[in-house]
Amino acid sequence: MSYERFAYIYDHLMQDVDYDGWLDFVNRQSETYAAEGKDILDIACGTGELSLRLAGNGYSVTGIDLSEDMLVMAQQKAQERNIMLSLFQQDMSRLELQREYGLITIFCDSLNYLEKEEDVIHTFRGVYNHLKKDGLFMFDVHSLYKVSQIFMNQTFTHTDDAVSYIWDCFPGEVPNSVEHELTFFVADEKTGLYERVEELHKQRTYPVLQLTEWLAKEGFEVLDISADFTEQPPSDDSERLFFTCRKK
């Protein structure tokens, strides 16, 4: 997976994404389960949209992402808004920072980009090691229903003056996985011509029981599982699953 050029059109494509929904979720769960302070590690922070919202709500935010280009954009936004973010380029499955946090998050189905089971386990272990005692870990993942019924063998399209795309979804090589073949046509502001950009993104998800077993083995207590930005438990047609866990 490459985000090198994708980073620069990411925000345009994500402008309707419910970042405020993730912010509300963090605030609600932090209050409900008595978070250990307002210091937060936002893993897979991307171009910083959620990190900036968290910082604007009184959190002390550290963000990490695999993509240097995403982090450059996040830093530019932070400087323009006079907001302090600490940003580092890291692989979430190889987390190595020199401090602990009261809260750690992995949102926007970023965990689904880990293609190997051991990488998910390593990520949970790294999160545990970087949490304060009784710290909270929140993340979301695609449901099995979304991968098998919403994505699989489907084509999505979008057209506007700035960016158009064709998004084809195919079964992945391992169970409960999908490959997204993305073809973008990005307008050049000077010439008006369109540049073609191609990306292949792979995602994999897991049954809730498997995730909860891995979390328990790494020392987490699963406090809550909900769906689709609501406070309701998952149903058969839920698309996004939210986990709230505590470091035992």
JSON list of C-alpha atoms in Angstrom, two decimals:
[
{"chain": "A", "resi": 1, "resn": "MET", "atom": "CA", "xyz": [0.00, 0.00, 0.00]},
{"chain": "A", "resi": 2, "resn": "SER", "atom": "CA", "xyz": [1.29, 3.47, -0.88]},
{"chain": "A", "resi": 3, "resn": "TYR", "atom": "CA", "xyz": [-0.04, 6.78, 0.35]},
{"chain": "A", "resi": 4, "resn": "GLU", "atom": "CA", "xyz": [2.61, 8.94, -1.30]},
{"chain": "A", "resi": 5, "resn": "ARG", "atom": "CA", "xyz": [0.41, 10.77, -3.79]},
{"chain": "A", "resi": 6, "resn": "PHE", "atom": "CA", "xyz": [-2.85, 9.61, -2.26]},
{"chain": "A", "resi": 7, "resn": "ALA", "atom": "CA", "xyz": [-2.14, 11.83, 0.78]},
{"chain": "A", "resi": 8, "resn": "TYR", "atom": "CA", "xyz": [-2.66, 14.96, -1.25]},
{"chain": "A", "resi": 9, "resn": "ILE", "atom": "CA", "xyz": [-6.19, 14.07, -2.36]},
{"chain": "A", "resi": 10, "resn": "TYR", "atom": "CA", "xyz": [-7.15, 12.26, 0.85]},
{"chain": "A", "resi": 11, "resn": "ASP", "atom": "CA", "xyz": [-8.81, 15.23, 2.52]},
{"chain": "A", "resi": 12, "resn": "HIS", "atom": "CA", "xyz": [-10.91, 16.00, -0.53]},
{"chain": "A", "resi": 13, "resn": "LEU", "atom": "CA", "xyz": [-12.24, 12.45, -0.55]},
{"chain": "A", "resi": 14, "resn": "MET", "atom": "CA", "xyz": [-12.79, 12.40, 3.23]},
{"chain": "A", "resi": 15, "resn": "GLN", "atom": "CA", "xyz": [-14.56, 15.74, 3.55]},
{"chain": "A", "resi": 16, "resn": "ASP", "atom": "CA", "xyz": [-17.89, 14.09, 4.43]},
{"chain": "A", "resi": 17, "resn": "VAL", "atom": "CA", "xyz": [-16.40, 11.65, 6.95]},
{"chain": "A", "resi": 18, "resn": "ASP", "atom": "CA", "xyz": [-17.80, 11.97, 10.48]},
{"chain": "A", "resi": 19, "resn": "TYR", "atom": "CA", "xyz": [-14.67, 13.05, 12.38]},
{"chain": "A", "resi": 20, "resn": "ASP", "atom": "CA", "xyz": [-16.92, 14.76, 14.92]},
{"chain": "A", "resi": 21, "resn": "GLY", "atom": "CA", "xyz": [-18.52, 11.37, 15.53]},
{"chain": "A", "resi": 22, "resn": "TRP", "atom": "CA", "xyz": [-15.15, 9.93, 16.58]},
{"chain": "A", "resi": 23, "resn": "LEU", "atom": "CA", "xyz": [-14.51, 12.99, 18.77]},
{"chain": "A", "resi": 24, "resn": "ASP", "atom": "CA", "xyz": [-17.89, 12.54, 20.47]},
{"chain": "A", "resi": 25, "resn": "PHE", "atom": "CA", "xyz": [-17.15, 8.85, 20.96]},
{"chain": "A", "resi": 26, "resn": "VAL", "atom": "CA", "xyz": [-13.81, 9.60, 22.66]},
{"chain": "A", "resi": 27, "resn": "ASN", "atom": "CA", "xyz": [-15.38, 12.25, 24.89]},
{"chain": "A", "resi": 28, "resn": "ARG", "atom": "CA", "xyz": [-18.30, 10.02, 25.83]},
{"chain": "A", "resi": 29, "resn": "GLN", "atom": "CA", "xyz": [-16.23, 6.93, 26.59]},
{"chain": "A", "resi": 30, "resn": "SER", "atom": "CA", "xyz": [-13.58, 8.95, 28.44]},
{"chain": "A", "resi": 31, "resn": "GLU", "atom": "CA", "xyz": [-16.25, 10.31, 30.75]},
{"chain": "A", "resi": 32, "resn": "THR", "atom": "CA", "xyz": [-18.09, 7.01, 31.14]},
{"chain": "A", "resi": 33, "resn": "TYR", "atom": "CA", "xyz": [-14.99, 4.97, 31.96]},
{"chain": "A", "resi": 34, "resn": "ALA", "atom": "CA", "xyz": [-12.94, 7.66, 33.75]},
{"chain": "A", "resi": 35, "resn": "ALA", "atom": "CA", "xyz": [-9.96, 8.12, 31.45]},
{"chain": "A", "resi": 36, "resn": "GLU", "atom": "CA", "xyz": [-6.56, 8.57, 33.07]},
{"chain": "A", "resi": 37, "resn": "GLY", "atom": "CA", "xyz": [-6.05, 12.19, 32.03]},
{"chain": "A", "resi": 38, "resn": "LYS", "atom": "CA", "xyz": [-6.28, 14.03, 28.71]},
{"chain": "A", "resi": 39, "resn": "ASP", "atom": "CA", "xyz": [-3.05, 12.85, 27.06]},
{"chain": "A", "resi": 40, "resn": "ILE", "atom": "CA", "xyz": [-3.85, 10.83, 23.96]},
{"chain": "A", "resi": 41, "resn": "LEU", "atom": "CA", "xyz": [-1.94, 8.90, 21.31]},
{"chain": "A", "resi": 42, "resn": "ASP", "atom": "CA", "xyz": [-3.81, 9.00, 17.99]},
{"chain": "A", "resi": 43, "resn": "ILE", "atom": "CA", "xyz": [-2.47, 6.05, 15.96]},
{"chain": "A", "resi": 44, "resn": "ALA", "atom": "CA", "xyz": [-2.84, 6.27, 12.17]},
{"chain": "A", "resi": 45, "resn": "CYS", "atom": "CA", "xyz": [-3.64, 9.96, 12.49]},
{"chain": "A", "resi": 46, "resn": "GLY", "atom": "CA", "xyz": [-3.47, 10.56, 8.73]},
{"chain": "A", "resi": 47, "resn": "THR", "atom": "CA", "xyz": [-3.68, 14.23, 7.79]},
{"chain": "A", "resi": 48, "resn": "GLY", "atom": "CA", "xyz": [-4.60, 15.12, 11.38]},
{"chain": "A", "resi": 49, "resn": "GLU", "atom": "CA", "xyz": [-8.29, 15.92, 11.14]},
{"chain": "A", "resi": 50, "resn": "LEU", "atom": "CA", "xyz": [-9.24, 13.99, 14.29]},
{"chain": "A", "resi": 51, "resn": "SER", "atom": "CA", "xyz": [-6.01, 14.91, 16.10]},
{"chain": "A", "resi": 52, "resn": "LEU", "atom": "CA", "xyz": [-6.74, 18.60, 15.58]},
{"chain": "A", "resi": 53, "resn": "ARG", "atom": "CA", "xyz": [-10.28, 18.20, 16.86]},
{"chain": "A", "resi": 54, "resn": "LEU", "atom": "CA", "xyz": [-8.99, 16.38, 19.94]},
{"chain": "A", "resi": 55, "resn": "ALA", "atom": "CA", "xyz": [-6.44, 19.10, 20.60]},
{"chain": "A", "resi": 56, "resn": "GLY", "atom": "CA", "xyz": [-9.16, 21.71, 20.23]},
{"chain": "A", "resi": 57, "resn": "ASN", "atom": "CA", "xyz": [-11.12, 19.88, 22.93]},
{"chain": "A", "resi": 58, "resn": "GLY", "atom": "CA", "xyz": [-8.36, 20.07, 25.51]},
{"chain": "A", "resi": 59, "resn": "TYR", "atom": "CA", "xyz": [-6.43, 16.87, 24.79]},
{"chain": "A", "resi": 60, "resn": "SER", "atom": "CA", "xyz": [-2.65, 16.78, 24.62]},
{"chain": "A", "resi": 61, "resn": "VAL", "atom": "CA", "xyz": [-2.20, 14.91, 21.33]},
{"chain": "A", "resi": 62, "resn": "THR", "atom": "CA", "xyz": [0.59, 12.77, 19.92]},
{"chain": "A", "resi": 63, "resn": "GLY", "atom": "CA", "xyz": [-0.06, 11.38, 16.45]},
{"chain": "A", "resi": 64, "resn": "ILE", "atom": "CA", "xyz": [1.71, 8.64, 14.53]},
{"chain": "A", "resi": 65, "resn": "ASP", "atom": "CA", "xyz": [1.25, 7.49, 10.96]},
{"chain": "A", "resi": 66, "resn": "LEU", "atom": "CA", "xyz": [3.06, 5.24, 8.51]},
{"chain": "A", "resi": 67, "resn": "SER", "atom": "CA", "xyz": [2.96, 7.91, 5.79]},
{"chain": "A", "resi": 68, "resn": "GLU", "atom": "CA", "xyz": [5.40, 10.81, 5.93]},
{"chain": "A", "resi": 69, "resn": "ASP", "atom": "CA", "xyz": [3.22, 12.71, 3.43]},
{"chain": "A", "resi": 70, "resn": "MET", "atom": "CA", "xyz": [0.17, 12.41, 5.66]},
{"chain": "A", "resi": 71, "resn": "LEU", "atom": "CA", "xyz": [2.19, 13.73, 8.61]},
{"chain": "A", "resi": 72, "resn": "VAL", "atom": "CA", "xyz": [3.49, 16.68, 6.58]},
{"chain": "A", "resi": 73, "resn": "MET", "atom": "CA", "xyz": [-0.08, 17.70, 5.83]},
{"chain": "A", "resi": 74, "resn": "ALA", "atom": "CA", "xyz": [-1.08, 17.24, 9.48]},
{"chain": "A", "resi": 75, "resn": "GLN", "atom": "CA", "xyz": [1.81, 19.45, 10.60]},
{"chain": "A", "resi": 76, "resn": "GLN", "atom": "CA", "xyz": [0.90, 22.15, 8.07]},
{"chain": "A", "resi": 77, "resn": "LYS", "atom": "CA", "xyz": [-2.68, 22.23, 9.33]},
{"chain": "A", "resi": 78, "resn": "ALA", "atom": "CA", "xyz": [-1.53, 22.40, 12.95]},
{"chain": "A", "resi": 79, "resn": "GLN", "atom": "CA", "xyz": [0.75, 25.35, 12.19]},
{"chain": "A", "resi": 80, "resn": "GLU", "atom": "CA", "xyz": [-1.97, 27.18, 10.26]},
{"chain": "A", "resi": 81, "resn": "ARG", "atom": "CA", "xyz": [-4.38, 26.78, 13.20]},
{"chain": "A", "resi": 82, "resn": "ASN", "atom": "CA", "xyz": [-1.72, 27.47, 15.85]},
{"chain": "A", "resi": 83, "resn": "ILE", "atom": "CA", "xyz": [-2.33, 24.06, 17.45]},
{"chain": "A", "resi": 84, "resn": "MET", "atom": "CA", "xyz": [0.39, 21.94, 19.04]},
{"chain": "A", "resi": 85, "resn": "LEU", "atom": "CA", "xyz": [0.67, 18.35, 17.81]},
{"chain": "A", "resi": 86, "resn": "SER", "atom": "CA", "xyz": [3.55, 15.94, 18.40]},
{"chain": "A", "resi": 87, "resn": "LEU", "atom": "CA", "xyz": [3.86, 13.85, 15.24]},
{"chain": "A", "resi": 88, "resn": "PHE", "atom": "CA", "xyz": [6.01, 10.78, 14.51]},
{"chain": "A", "resi": 89, "resn": "GLN", "atom": "CA", "xyz": [6.34, 8.41, 11.57]},
{"chain": "A", "resi": 90, "resn": "GLN", "atom": "CA", "xyz": [5.87, 4.87, 12.86]},
{"chain": "A", "resi": 91, "resn": "ASP", "atom": "CA", "xyz": [4.32, 1.52, 12.01]},
{"chain": "A", "resi": 92, "resn": "MET", "atom": "CA", "xyz": [1.52, 0.82, 14.49]},
{"chain": "A", "resi": 93, "resn": "SER", "atom": "CA", "xyz": [2.62, -2.80, 14.78]},
{"chain": "A", "resi": 94, "resn": "ARG", "atom": "CA", "xyz": [6.13, -1.66, 15.78]},
{"chain": "A", "resi": 95, "resn": "LEU", "atom": "CA", "xyz": [5.15, 1.06, 18.22]},
{"chain": "A", "resi": 96, "resn": "GLU", "atom": "CA", "xyz": [8.11, 2.58, 20.06]},
{"chain": "A", "resi": 97, "resn": "LEU", "atom": "CA", "xyz": [7.66, 5.84, 21.95]},
{"chain": "A", "resi": 98, "resn": "GLN", "atom": "CA", "xyz": [9.31, 6.99, 25.16]},
{"chain": "A", "resi": 99, "resn": "ARG", "atom": "CA", "xyz": [6.21, 7.60, 27.27]},
{"chain": "A", "resi": 100, "resn": "GLU", "atom": "CA", "xyz": [2.80, 6.29, 28.31]},
{"chain": "A", "resi": 101, "resn": "TYR", "atom": "CA", "xyz": [-0.63, 7.75, 27.61]},
{"chain": "A", "resi": 102, "resn": "GLY", "atom": "CA", "xyz": [-3.97, 7.81, 29.37]},
{"chain": "A", "resi": 103, "resn": "LEU", "atom": "CA", "xyz": [-5.75, 7.21, 26.07]},
{"chain": "A", "resi": 104, "resn": "ILE", "atom": "CA", "xyz": [-4.79, 5.54, 22.80]},
{"chain": "A", "resi": 105, "resn": "THR", "atom": "CA", "xyz": [-6.99, 5.45, 19.70]},
{"chain": "A", "resi": 106, "resn": "ILE", "atom": "CA", "xyz": [-6.93, 3.74, 16.28]},
{"chain": "A", "resi": 107, "resn": "PHE", "atom": "CA", "xyz": [-9.88, 4.95, 14.21]},
{"chain": "A", "resi": 108, "resn": "CYS", "atom": "CA", "xyz": [-11.13, 5.15, 10.62]},
{"chain": "A", "resi": 109, "resn": "ASP", "atom": "CA", "xyz": [-10.72, 1.35, 10.18]},
{"chain": "A", "resi": 110, "resn": "SER", "atom": "CA", "xyz": [-6.94, 1.82, 10.19]},
{"chain": "A", "resi": 111, "resn": "LEU", "atom": "CA", "xyz": [-6.42, -1.45, 12.06]},
{"chain": "A", "resi": 112, "resn": "ASN", "atom": "CA", "xyz": [-7.93, -3.25, 9.05]},
{"chain": "A", "resi": 113, "resn": "TYR", "atom": "CA", "xyz": [-4.86, -2.35, 6.99]},
{"chain": "A", "resi": 114, "resn": "LEU", "atom": "CA", "xyz": [-2.83, -4.89, 8.96]},
{"chain": "A", "resi": 115, "resn": "GLU", "atom": "CA", "xyz": [-2.90, -7.98, 6.76]},
{"chain": "A", "resi": 116, "resn": "LYS", "atom": "CA", "xyz": [-1.33, -10.47, 9.20]},
{"chain": "A", "resi": 117, "resn": "GLU", "atom": "CA", "xyz": [-2.79, -11.74, 12.46]},
{"chain": "A", "resi": 118, "resn": "GLU", "atom": "CA", "xyz": [0.56, -11.32, 14.22]},
{"chain": "A", "resi": 119, "resn": "ASP", "atom": "CA", "xyz": [0.64, -7.63, 13.26]},
{"chain": "A", "resi": 120, "resn": "VAL", "atom": "CA", "xyz": [-2.72, -7.07, 14.93]},
{"chain": "A", "resi": 121, "resn": "ILE", "atom": "CA", "xyz": [-1.47, -8.88, 18.05]},
{"chain": "A", "resi": 122, "resn": "HIS", "atom": "CA", "xyz": [1.78, -6.88, 18.03]},
{"chain": "A", "resi": 123, "resn": "THR", "atom": "CA", "xyz": [-0.26, -3.68, 17.75]},
{"chain": "A", "resi": 124, "resn": "PHE", "atom": "CA", "xyz": [-2.40, -4.61, 20.75]},
{"chain": "A", "resi": 125, "resn": "ARG", "atom": "CA", "xyz": [0.76, -5.46, 22.69]},
{"chain": "A", "resi": 126, "resn": "GLY", "atom": "CA", "xyz": [2.40, -2.16, 21.76]},
{"chain": "A", "resi": 127, "resn": "VAL", "atom": "CA", "xyz": [-0.70, -0.22, 22.75]},
{"chain": "A", "resi": 128, "resn": "TYR", "atom": "CA", "xyz": [-0.79, -2.02, 26.11]},
{"chain": "A", "resi": 129, "resn": "ASN", "atom": "CA", "xyz": [2.85, -1.18, 26.76]},
{"chain": "A", "resi": 130, "resn": "HIS", "atom": "CA", "xyz": [2.27, 2.50, 25.99]},
{"chain": "A", "resi": 131, "resn": "LEU", "atom": "CA", "xyz": [-0.81, 2.92, 28.18]},
{"chain": "A", "resi": 132, "resn": "LYS", "atom": "CA", "xyz": [-0.80, 4.14, 31.75]},
{"chain": "A", "resi": 133, "resn": "LYS", "atom": "CA", "xyz": [-2.27, 1.83, 34.37]},
{"chain": "A", "resi": 134, "resn": "ASP", "atom": "CA", "xyz": [-6.05, 1.72, 33.84]},
{"chain": "A", "resi": 135, "resn": "GLY", "atom": "CA", "xyz": [-5.60, 3.64, 30.57]},
{"chain": "A", "resi": 136, "resn": "LEU", "atom": "CA", "xyz": [-8.22, 3.36, 27.82]},
{"chain": "A", "resi": 137, "resn": "PHE", "atom": "CA", "xyz": [-7.78, 1.94, 24.31]},
{"chain": "A", "resi": 138, "resn": "MET", "atom": "CA", "xyz": [-10.43, 2.75, 21.71]},
{"chain": "A", "resi": 139, "resn": "PHE", "atom": "CA", "xyz": [-10.53, 1.54, 18.12]},
{"chain": "A", "resi": 140, "resn": "ASP", "atom": "CA", "xyz": [-12.89, 0.67, 15.30]},
{"chain": "A", "resi": 141, "resn": "VAL", "atom": "CA", "xyz": [-12.89, -1.97, 12.56]},
{"chain": "A", "resi": 142, "resn": "HIS", "atom": "CA", "xyz": [-15.00, -2.94, 9.58]},
{"chain": "A", "resi": 143, "resn": "SER", "atom": "CA", "xyz": [-17.50, -5.65, 10.44]},
{"chain": "A", "resi": 144, "resn": "LEU", "atom": "CA", "xyz": [-17.53, -8.98, 8.66]},
{"chain": "A", "resi": 145, "resn": "TYR", "atom": "CA", "xyz": [-20.85, -7.88, 7.15]},
{"chain": "A", "resi": 146, "resn": "LYS", "atom": "CA", "xyz": [-19.33, -4.76, 5.60]},
{"chain": "A", "resi": 147, "resn": "VAL", "atom": "CA", "xyz": [-16.43, -6.65, 4.05]},
{"chain": "A", "resi": 148, "resn": "SER", "atom": "CA", "xyz": [-18.52, -9.50, 2.68]},
{"chain": "A", "resi": 149, "resn": "GLN", "atom": "CA", "xyz": [-21.76, -7.69, 1.78]},
{"chain": "A", "resi": 150, "resn": "ILE", "atom": "CA", "xyz": [-20.95, -4.01, 1.22]},
{"chain": "A", "resi": 151, "resn": "PHE", "atom": "CA", "xyz": [-17.48, -4.12, -0.34]},
{"chain": "A", "resi": 152, "resn": "MET", "atom": "CA", "xyz": [-17.07, -7.49, -2.01]},
{"chain": "A", "resi": 153, "resn": "ASN", "atom": "CA", "xyz": [-17.20, -7.45, -5.81]},
{"chain": "A", "resi": 154, "resn": "GLN", "atom": "CA", "xyz": [-18.64, -3.95, -5.86]},
{"chain": "A", "resi": 155, "resn": "THR", "atom": "CA", "xyz": [-17.70, -0.84, -7.83]},
{"chain": "A", "resi": 156, "resn": "PHE", "atom": "CA", "xyz": [-18.11, 2.70, -6.49]},
{"chain": "A", "resi": 157, "resn": "THR", "atom": "CA", "xyz": [-17.65, 5.89, -8.48]},
{"chain": "A", "resi": 158, "resn": "HIS", "atom": "CA", "xyz": [-17.44, 9.60, -7.74]},
{"chain": "A", "resi": 159, "resn": "THR", "atom": "CA", "xyz": [-17.12, 12.59, -10.05]},
{"chain": "A", "resi": 160, "resn": "ASP", "atom": "CA", "xyz": [-16.50, 16.28, -9.42]},
{"chain": "A", "resi": 161, "resn": "ASP", "atom": "CA", "xyz": [-14.35, 19.00, -10.96]},
{"chain": "A", "resi": 162, "resn": "ALA", "atom": "CA", "xyz": [-11.36, 18.39, -8.66]},
{"chain": "A", "resi": 163, "resn": "VAL", "atom": "CA", "xyz": [-11.20, 14.61, -8.19]},
{"chain": "A", "resi": 164, "resn": "SER", "atom": "CA", "xyz": [-13.00, 11.68, -9.76]},
{"chain": "A", "resi": 165, "resn": "TYR", "atom": "CA", "xyz": [-12.46, 8.02, -8.99]},
{"chain": "A", "resi": 166, "resn": "ILE", "atom": "CA", "xyz": [-13.38, 4.47, -9.84]},
{"chain": "A", "resi": 167, "resn": "TRP", "atom": "CA", "xyz": [-13.18, 2.14, -6.83]},
{"chain": "A", "resi": 168, "resn": "ASP", "atom": "CA", "xyz": [-13.32, -1.60, -7.49]},
{"chain": "A", "resi": 169, "resn": "CYS", "atom": "CA", "xyz": [-13.44, -4.13, -4.63]},
{"chain": "A", "resi": 170, "resn": "PHE", "atom": "CA", "xyz": [-12.27, -7.74, -4.94]},
{"chain": "A", "resi": 171, "resn": "PRO", "atom": "CA", "xyz": [-11.84, -10.68, -2.55]},
{"chain": "A", "resi": 172, "resn": "GLY", "atom": "CA", "xyz": [-8.45, -10.72, -0.85]},
{"chain": "A", "resi": 173, "resn": "GLU", "atom": "CA", "xyz": [-6.06, -13.64, -0.59]},
{"chain": "A", "resi": 174, "resn": "VAL", "atom": "CA", "xyz": [-6.90, -14.45, 3.05]},
{"chain": "A", "resi": 175, "resn": "PRO", "atom": "CA", "xyz": [-10.25, -14.91, 4.84]},
{"chain": "A", "resi": 176, "resn": "ASN", "atom": "CA", "xyz": [-12.35, -11.80, 5.52]},
{"chain": "A", "resi": 177, "resn": "SER", "atom": "CA", "xyz": [-10.14, -9.57, 3.40]},
{"chain": "A", "resi": 178, "resn": "VAL", "atom": "CA", "xyz": [-10.78, -7.22, 0.49]},
{"chain": "A", "resi": 179, "resn": "GLU", "atom": "CA", "xyz": [-8.60, -5.49, -2.06]},
{"chain": "A", "resi": 180, "resn": "HIS", "atom": "CA", "xyz": [-9.53, -1.97, -3.14]},
{"chain": "A", "resi": 181, "resn": "GLU", "atom": "CA", "xyz": [-8.31, -1.01, -6.62]},
{"chain": "A", "resi": 182, "resn": "LEU", "atom": "CA", "xyz": [-8.60, 2.78, -6.83]},
{"chain": "A", "resi": 183, "resn": "THR", "atom": "CA", "xyz": [-8.15, 4.86, -9.96]},
{"chain": "A", "resi": 184, "resn": "PHE", "atom": "CA", "xyz": [-8.18, 8.62, -9.40]},
{"chain": "A", "resi": 185, "resn": "PHE", "atom": "CA", "xyz": [-8.36, 11.42, -11.94]},
{"chain": "A", "resi": 186, "resn": "VAL", "atom": "CA", "xyz": [-7.00, 14.56, -10.28]},
{"chain": "A", "resi": 187, "resn": "ALA", "atom": "CA", "xyz": [-7.34, 17.99, -11.91]},
{"chain": "A", "resi": 188, "resn": "ASP", "atom": "CA", "xyz": [-4.23, 20.13, -12.30]},
{"chain": "A", "resi": 189, "resn": "GLU", "atom": "CA", "xyz": [-5.15, 23.66, -11.18]},
{"chain": "A", "resi": 190, "resn": "LYS", "atom": "CA", "xyz": [-2.82, 25.29, -13.74]},
{"chain": "A", "resi": 191, "resn": "THR", "atom": "CA", "xyz": [-3.50, 23.27, -16.87]},
{"chain": "A", "resi": 192, "resn": "GLY", "atom": "CA", "xyz": [-6.96, 21.90, -16.19]},
{"chain": "A", "resi": 193, "resn": "LEU", "atom": "CA", "xyz": [-5.75, 18.51, -17.32]},
{"chain": "A", "resi": 194, "resn": "TYR", "atom": "CA", "xyz": [-6.34, 15.39, -15.24]},
{"chain": "A", "resi": 195, "resn": "GLU", "atom": "CA", "xyz": [-3.59, 13.18, -13.83]},
{"chain": "A", "resi": 196, "resn": "ARG", "atom": "CA", "xyz": [-4.36, 9.49, -13.41]},
{"chain": "A", "resi": 197, "resn": "VAL", "atom": "CA", "xyz": [-3.30, 8.02, -10.05]},
{"chain": "A", "resi": 198, "resn": "GLU", "atom": "CA", "xyz": [-3.70, 4.34, -9.20]},
{"chain": "A", "resi": 199, "resn": "GLU", "atom": "CA", "xyz": [-3.66, 2.79, -5.72]},
{"chain": "A", "resi": 200, "resn": "LEU", "atom": "CA", "xyz": [-4.12, -0.72, -4.32]},
{"chain": "A", "resi": 201, "resn": "HIS", "atom": "CA", "xyz": [-5.28, -0.88, -0.72]},
{"chain": "A", "resi": 202, "resn": "LYS", "atom": "CA", "xyz": [-5.72, -4.15, 1.15]},
{"chain": "A", "resi": 203, "resn": "GLN", "atom": "CA", "xyz": [-7.86, -4.59, 4.25]},
{"chain": "A", "resi": 204, "resn": "ARG", "atom": "CA", "xyz": [-8.67, -7.51, 6.52]},
{"chain": "A", "resi": 205, "resn": "THR", "atom": "CA", "xyz": [-11.07, -7.85, 9.41]},
{"chain": "A", "resi": 206, "resn": "TYR", "atom": "CA", "xyz": [-11.78, -10.47, 12.08]},
{"chain": "A", "resi": 207, "resn": "PRO", "atom": "CA", "xyz": [-14.70, -11.87, 14.07]},
{"chain": "A", "resi": 208, "resn": "VAL", "atom": "CA", "xyz": [-15.48, -10.01, 17.29]},
{"chain": "A", "resi": 209, "resn": "LEU", "atom": "CA", "xyz": [-14.67, -13.11, 19.33]},
{"chain": "A", "resi": 210, "resn": "GLN", "atom": "CA", "xyz": [-11.19, -13.35, 17.79]},
{"chain": "A", "resi": 211, "resn": "LEU", "atom": "CA", "xyz": [-10.43, -9.70, 18.53]},
{"chain": "A", "resi": 212, "resn": "THR", "atom": "CA", "xyz": [-11.66, -9.96, 22.11]},
{"chain": "A", "resi": 213, "resn": "GLU", "atom": "CA", "xyz": [-9.54, -13.09, 22.68]},
{"chain": "A", "resi": 214, "resn": "TRP", "atom": "CA", "xyz": [-6.41, -11.33, 21.43]},
{"chain": "A", "resi": 215, "resn": "LEU", "atom": "CA", "xyz": [-7.17, -8.28, 23.57]},
{"chain": "A", "resi": 216, "resn": "ALA", "atom": "CA", "xyz": [-7.65, -10.42, 26.66]},
{"chain": "A", "resi": 217, "resn": "LYS", "atom": "CA", "xyz": [-4.38, -12.29, 26.08]},
{"chain": "A", "resi": 218, "resn": "GLU", "atom": "CA", "xyz": [-2.53, -8.98, 25.86]},
{"chain": "A", "resi": 219, "resn": "GLY", "atom": "CA", "xyz": [-4.00, -7.84, 29.19]},
{"chain": "A", "resi": 220, "resn": "PHE", "atom": "CA", "xyz": [-7.02, -5.76, 28.19]},
{"chain": "A", "resi": 221, "resn": "GLU", "atom": "CA", "xyz": [-10.49, -5.74, 29.69]},
{"chain": "A", "resi": 222, "resn": "VAL", "atom": "CA", "xyz": [-13.08, -5.10, 26.96]},
{"chain": "A", "resi": 223, "resn": "LEU", "atom": "CA", "xyz": [-15.47, -2.58, 28.47]},
{"chain": "A", "resi": 224, "resn": "ASP", "atom": "CA", "xyz": [-17.81, -1.93, 25.56]},
{"chain": "A", "resi": 225, "resn": "ILE", "atom": "CA", "xyz": [-18.48, -2.91, 21.95]},
{"chain": "A", "resi": 226, "resn": "SER", "atom": "CA", "xyz": [-20.86, -0.73, 19.96]},
{"chain": "A", "resi": 227, "resn": "ALA", "atom": "CA", "xyz": [-21.67, -0.07, 16.31]},
{"chain": "A", "resi": 228, "resn": "ASP", "atom": "CA", "xyz": [-21.87, 2.71, 13.77]},
{"chain": "A", "resi": 229, "resn": "PHE", "atom": "CA", "xyz": [-21.27, 5.75, 16.03]},
{"chain": "A", "resi": 230, "resn": "THR", "atom": "CA", "xyz": [-24.18, 4.79, 18.28]},
{"chain": "A", "resi": 231, "resn": "GLU", "atom": "CA", "xyz": [-24.26, 3.47, 21.83]},
{"chain": "A", "resi": 232, "resn": "GLN", "atom": "CA", "xyz": [-26.06, 0.34, 20.62]},
{"chain": "A", "resi": 233, "resn": "PRO", "atom": "CA", "xyz": [-24.45, -3.12, 20.50]},
{"chain": "A", "resi": 234, "resn": "PRO", "atom": "CA", "xyz": [-23.59, -4.57, 17.07]},
{"chain": "A", "resi": 235, "resn": "SER", "atom": "CA", "xyz": [-26.30, -6.24, 14.97]},
{"chain": "A", "resi": 236, "resn": "ASP", "atom": "CA", "xyz": [-26.09, -8.50, 11.93]},
{"chain": "A", "resi": 237, "resn": "ASP", "atom": "CA", "xyz": [-25.98, -5.52, 9.55]},
{"chain": "A", "resi": 238, "resn": "SER", "atom": "CA", "xyz": [-23.66, -3.24, 11.53]},
{"chain": "A", "resi": 239, "resn": "GLU", "atom": "CA", "xyz": [-20.88, -1.84, 9.38]},
{"chain": "A", "resi": 240, "resn": "ARG", "atom": "CA", "xyz": [-18.36, -0.31, 11.80]},
{"chain": "A", "resi": 241, "resn": "LEU", "atom": "CA", "xyz": [-17.59, -1.81, 15.21]},
{"chain": "A", "resi": 242, "resn": "PHE", "atom": "CA", "xyz": [-16.23, 0.29, 18.09]},
{"chain": "A", "resi": 243, "resn": "PHE", "atom": "CA", "xyz": [-14.21, -1.22, 20.95]},
{"chain": "A", "resi": 244, "resn": "THR", "atom": "CA", "xyz": [-13.42, 0.41, 24.29]},
{"chain": "A", "resi": 245, "resn": "CYS", "atom": "CA", "xyz": [-10.85, -1.43, 26.41]},
{"chain": "A", "resi": 246, "resn": "ARG", "atom": "CA", "xyz": [-8.96, -0.83, 29.65]},
{"chain": "A", "resi": 247, "resn": "LYS", "atom": "CA", "xyz": [-5.42, -1.84, 30.54]},
{"chain": "A", "resi": 248, "resn": "LYS", "atom": "CA", "xyz": [-5.80, -4.17, 33.49]}
]
